[in-house]
Amino acid sequence: MNEARKSAGSFDIIDATLRTVAHAAHEAIILIDDEQRIVGLNPEAQRVFRCSQAAMQGRPLATLIPLASRHAHARHVEEFAASDAVERRMSKRAPIVGLRADGEEFTAEAVVSRLELAIPGGVGRFFVALLRDLSHERALQDELTMLKQRFRSILDLSPMAMWITEGDRIAFANRPALELFGVNEPGRLVGQSVYALLRPDSHASLREQHALALAGAAEVPMVRSGIVRPDGSVREVEIGSAPLPDHGETTMQMVLVDVTKQRAASLELERSRTELRRLSANAVEAREEERRHIARELHDELGQRLTALKMQIAGPQTPGAPGRVAEMLEMIDETVAAVRRIAADLRPLMLDDLGLNAAIEWLARDAARRIGIEVAVSLDIDDSPLDARASIAVYRMVQEALTNVARHARATDVRIQTRVAQGEFVLTIHDDGVGFSDDALQREGKYGLMGIRERAYMLGGRLEVDNPLGGGGRLTVRLPLKKVDAPAAEARP
């Protein structure tokens, strides 16, 4: 009787103590005696284990532990009981596992402390376990991990190169970003400073962009920069930045757009525009120079010859008149020759009368005579494939090419060839001179080749300039041939 009263008194003291402690803590609290029996549970412990204190009081602590973990837990408790430690974290190495009354297991962390309480008949030794249910946190962590994986999968599927930075360090880079930088492993970018990967002259603009983005500016300008890939190739990029919401003031999402091709096309377009402006100005100057040249020819040659002829006719008649007539006839012949030469420079009548082949052969003979070099002609086709517009263009191309040879090539031998290949009219002019420079078509003041190229473009063709292995320079013009419908067969009677 006294023993039962003693036990009841001790439980009353323990219950009062437990209630006092429970009000000061939010963790689940389990009070255990030195025989590992449950003495009491605070309300949070009852909620976590889904049981009442009355149902658990006096039962072994193992009731709250899954069968697979009981042996290991008992060993930890024995080690703690045999030690002089006042407190021990049970989940130091890994979370422990608890067992709810309905059989559900959950992860938790626990701290066990020694407790001595004065009870009727002496001092009682107890253990107090403070336990925190981690199942909700683990579920949130799993959900967060899943969301991160989905987010990264979405970024990987994006066609745009993107990375996320913490401060100036890359925390994540999607697959297009790896491809842009020419690397295979995320580790080649993750952890790197963005300023170490981008061209130095863009660093100040990038910092200004980030400041505007973090300040919530309505318009944040793009930043143009450049990157050097492991293979040495350079890519031009445009960068846009935006802060990620709810990630503080250091986490940024950056989008990198490869504008290398667009930049090259823009530069090429600007260069073409500049060349066309120069070519147009040169054409105007060439036209004025041609007019001056024709005016001099008319004044110096025709004018002087006609004046001399007039003086011969108007002079006094003398017994030597037949000789004067012969001189006048010779002067008239020279004047006619001069007129024909001037007319040929303006418009080659031979091209209209005899065709392109004859005109090219005449140009070759004339160039050989003027320059003093050998000019060979190989015309594998007749004049029929080209119309009048294309024929005059080819004539002017040959004329300009021979002029360039005379001025720049320092050649002793020139070969001109025409042929048809794969539906194209092909003109090739090959000399044994110094050859063409790499920037022959872009050098300022060199409008001869540019004029040939533009004539070819206007006909839907192209110009190729190279230096063959055998030496010298080679100019090749390719013009598409127009398809001519075959004549319809005559109907039979």
PDB file of N, CA, C and O in Angstrom, residues 377-405:
ATOM      1  N   VAL A 377      44.271  33.318-126.275  1.00  0.00           N
ATOM      2  CA  VAL A 377      42.813  33.240-126.139  1.00  0.00           C
ATOM      3  C   VAL A 377      42.356  31.831-126.484  1.00  0.00           C
ATOM      4  O   VAL A 377      42.752  31.279-127.506  1.00  0.00           O
ATOM      5  N   SER A 378      41.509  31.254-125.602  1.00  0.00           N
ATOM      6  CA  SER A 378      40.919  29.937-125.842  1.00  0.00           C
ATOM      7  C   SER A 378      39.420  30.061-125.625  1.00  0.00           C
ATOM      8  O   SER A 378      38.943  30.131-124.482  1.00  0.00           O
ATOM      9  N   LEU A 379      38.675  30.124-126.725  1.00  0.00           N
ATOM     10  CA  LEU A 379      37.233  30.322-126.671  1.00  0.00           C
ATOM     11  C   LEU A 379      36.557  29.016-127.084  1.00  0.00           C
ATOM     12  O   LEU A 379      36.474  28.695-128.261  1.00  0.00           O
ATOM     13  N   ASP A 380      36.109  28.265-126.084  1.00  0.00           N
ATOM     14  CA  ASP A 380      35.586  26.925-126.341  1.00  0.00           C
ATOM     15  C   ASP A 380      34.138  26.920-126.798  1.00  0.00           C
ATOM     16  O   ASP A 380      33.591  25.868-127.123  1.00  0.00           O
ATOM     17  N   ILE A 381      33.477  28.065-126.786  1.00  0.00           N
ATOM     18  CA  ILE A 381      32.063  28.110-127.144  1.00  0.00           C
ATOM     19  C   ILE A 381      31.837  29.257-128.110  1.00  0.00           C
ATOM     20  O   ILE A 381      32.670  30.159-128.258  1.00  0.00           O
ATOM     21  N   ASP A 382      30.666  29.197-128.769  1.00  0.00           N
ATOM     22  CA  ASP A 382      30.311  30.319-129.631  1.00  0.00           C
ATOM     23  C   ASP A 382      29.598  31.376-128.797  1.00  0.00           C
ATOM     24  O   ASP A 382      29.508  31.281-127.575  1.00  0.00           O
ATOM     25  N   ASP A 383      29.093  32.416-129.456  1.00  0.00           N
ATOM     26  CA  ASP A 383      28.513  33.540-128.740  1.00  0.00           C
ATOM     27  C   ASP A 383      27.047  33.344-128.379  1.00  0.00           C
ATOM     28  O   ASP A 383      26.445  34.180-127.721  1.00  0.00           O
ATOM     29  N   SER A 384      26.447  32.248-128.804  1.00  0.00           N
ATOM     30  CA  SER A 384      25.010  32.093-128.645  1.00  0.00           C
ATOM     31  C   SER A 384      24.518  32.009-127.206  1.00  0.00           C
ATOM     32  O   SER A 384      23.387  32.415-126.934  1.00  0.00           O
ATOM     33  N   PRO A 385      25.291  31.482-126.210  1.00  0.00           N
ATOM     34  CA  PRO A 385      24.717  31.335-124.860  1.00  0.00           C
ATOM     35  C   PRO A 385      24.388  32.648-124.175  1.00  0.00           C
ATOM     36  O   PRO A 385      23.578  32.665-123.246  1.00  0.00           O
ATOM     37  N   LEU A 386      24.990  33.763-124.553  1.00  0.00           N
ATOM     38  CA  LEU A 386      24.807  35.015-123.836  1.00  0.00           C
ATOM     39  C   LEU A 386      23.979  35.993-124.653  1.00  0.00           C
ATOM     40  O   LEU A 386      24.131  36.096-125.870  1.00  0.00           O
ATOM     41  N   ASP A 387      23.130  36.757-123.928  1.00  0.00           N
ATOM     42  CA  ASP A 387      22.368  37.790-124.599  1.00  0.00           C
ATOM     43  C   ASP A 387      23.222  39.048-124.734  1.00  0.00           C
ATOM     44  O   ASP A 387      24.381  39.083-124.303  1.00  0.00           O
ATOM     45  N   ALA A 388      22.642  40.086-125.331  1.00  0.00           N
ATOM     46  CA  ALA A 388      23.406  41.299-125.602  1.00  0.00           C
ATOM     47  C   ALA A 388      23.894  41.954-124.317  1.00  0.00           C
ATOM     48  O   ALA A 388      25.035  42.439-124.247  1.00  0.00           O
ATOM     49  N   ARG A 389      23.025  41.975-123.297  1.00  0.00           N
ATOM     50  CA  ARG A 389      23.407  42.612-122.023  1.00  0.00           C
ATOM     51  C   ARG A 389      24.576  41.890-121.363  1.00  0.00           C
ATOM     52  O   ARG A 389      25.527  42.517-120.880  1.00  0.00           O
ATOM     53  N   ALA A 390      24.529  40.562-121.349  1.00  0.00           N
ATOM     54  CA  ALA A 390      25.613  39.787-120.751  1.00  0.00           C
ATOM     55  C   ALA A 390      26.883  39.884-121.595  1.00  0.00           C
ATOM     56  O   ALA A 390      27.999  39.929-121.057  1.00  0.00           O
ATOM     57  N   SER A 391      26.743  39.946-122.898  1.00  0.00           N
ATOM     58  CA  SER A 391      27.919  40.004-123.775  1.00  0.00           C
ATOM     59  C   SER A 391      28.708  41.285-123.553  1.00  0.00           C
ATOM     60  O   SER A 391      29.943  41.259-123.436  1.00  0.00           O
ATOM     61  N   ILE A 392      28.028  42.441-123.475  1.00  0.00           N
ATOM     62  CA  ILE A 392      28.746  43.691-123.243  1.00  0.00           C
ATOM     63  C   ILE A 392      29.383  43.697-121.856  1.00  0.00           C
ATOM     64  O   ILE A 392      30.478  44.233-121.668  1.00  0.00           O
ATOM     65  N   ALA A 393      28.704  43.070-120.879  1.00  0.00           N
ATOM     66  CA  ALA A 393      29.282  42.997-119.527  1.00  0.00           C
ATOM     67  C   ALA A 393      30.564  42.177-119.540  1.00  0.00           C
ATOM     68  O   ALA A 393      31.574  42.562-118.935  1.00  0.00           O
ATOM     69  N   VAL A 394      30.559  41.004-120.232  1.00  0.00           N
ATOM     70  CA  VAL A 394      31.760  40.167-120.308  1.00  0.00           C
ATOM     71  C   VAL A 394      32.872  40.916-121.045  1.00  0.00           C
ATOM     72  O   VAL A 394      34.044  40.858-120.658  1.00  0.00           O
ATOM     73  N   TYR A 395      32.512  41.629-122.095  1.00  0.00           N
ATOM     74  CA  TYR A 395      33.505  42.411-122.847  1.00  0.00           C
ATOM     75  C   TYR A 395      34.176  43.430-121.919  1.00  0.00           C
ATOM     76  O   TYR A 395      35.408  43.559-121.909  1.00  0.00           O
ATOM     77  N   ARG A 396      33.374  44.146-121.131  1.00  0.00           N
ATOM     78  CA  ARG A 396      33.942  45.145-120.221  1.00  0.00           C
ATOM     79  C   ARG A 396      34.777  44.479-119.120  1.00  0.00           C
ATOM     80  O   ARG A 396      35.778  45.039-118.671  1.00  0.00           O
ATOM     81  N   MET A 397      34.370  43.295-118.674  1.00  0.00           N
ATOM     82  CA  MET A 397      35.157  42.582-117.668  1.00  0.00           C
ATOM     83  C   MET A 397      36.537  42.233-118.208  1.00  0.00           C
ATOM     84  O   MET A 397      37.557  42.407-117.528  1.00  0.00           O
ATOM     85  N   VAL A 398      36.588  41.697-119.431  1.00  0.00           N
ATOM     86  CA  VAL A 398      37.877  41.356-120.042  1.00  0.00           C
ATOM     87  C   VAL A 398      38.704  42.619-120.222  1.00  0.00           C
ATOM     88  O   VAL A 398      39.918  42.630-119.950  1.00  0.00           O
ATOM     89  N   GLN A 399      38.066  43.680-120.660  1.00  0.00           N
ATOM     90  CA  GLN A 399      38.769  44.950-120.858  1.00  0.00           C
ATOM     91  C   GLN A 399      39.376  45.448-119.545  1.00  0.00           C
ATOM     92  O   GLN A 399      40.543  45.856-119.492  1.00  0.00           O
ATOM     93  N   GLU A 400      38.587  45.407-118.473  1.00  0.00           N
ATOM     94  CA  GLU A 400      39.068  45.867-117.175  1.00  0.00           C
ATOM     95  C   GLU A 400      40.152  44.951-116.623  1.00  0.00           C
ATOM     96  O   GLU A 400      41.138  45.410-116.033  1.00  0.00           O
ATOM     97  N   ALA A 401      39.989  43.631-116.816  1.00  0.00           N
ATOM     98  CA  ALA A 401      40.989  42.687-116.325  1.00  0.00           C
ATOM     99  C   ALA A 401      42.328  42.905-117.021  1.00  0.00           C
ATOM    100  O   ALA A 401      43.398  42.873-116.373  1.00  0.00           O
ATOM    101  N   LEU A 402      42.322  43.132-118.333  1.00  0.00           N
ATOM    102  CA  LEU A 402      43.573  43.382-119.052  1.00  0.00           C
ATOM    103  C   LEU A 402      44.197  44.704-118.616  1.00  0.00           C
ATOM    104  O   LEU A 402      45.432  44.827-118.553  1.00  0.00           O
ATOM    105  N   THR A 403      43.373  45.680-118.315  1.00  0.00           N
ATOM    106  CA  THR A 403      43.899  46.951-117.794  1.00  0.00           C
ATOM    107  C   THR A 403      44.575  46.744-116.452  1.00  0.00           C
ATOM    108  O   THR A 403      45.660  47.294-116.178  1.00  0.00           O
ATOM    109  N   ASN A 404      43.962  45.918-115.565  1.00  0.00           N
ATOM    110  CA  ASN A 404      44.573  45.623-114.262  1.00  0.00           C
ATOM    111  C   ASN A 404      45.893  44.878-114.427  1.00  0.00           C
ATOM    112  O   ASN A 404      46.857  45.123-113.679  1.00  0.00           O
ATOM    113  N   VAL A 405      45.945  43.941-115.383  1.00  0.00           N
ATOM    114  CA  VAL A 405      47.200  43.227-115.640  1.00  0.00           C
ATOM    115  C   VAL A 405      48.287  44.210-116.042  1.00  0.00           C
ATOM    116  O   VAL A 405      49.430  44.140-115.569  1.00  0.00           O
TER     117      VAL A 405
END
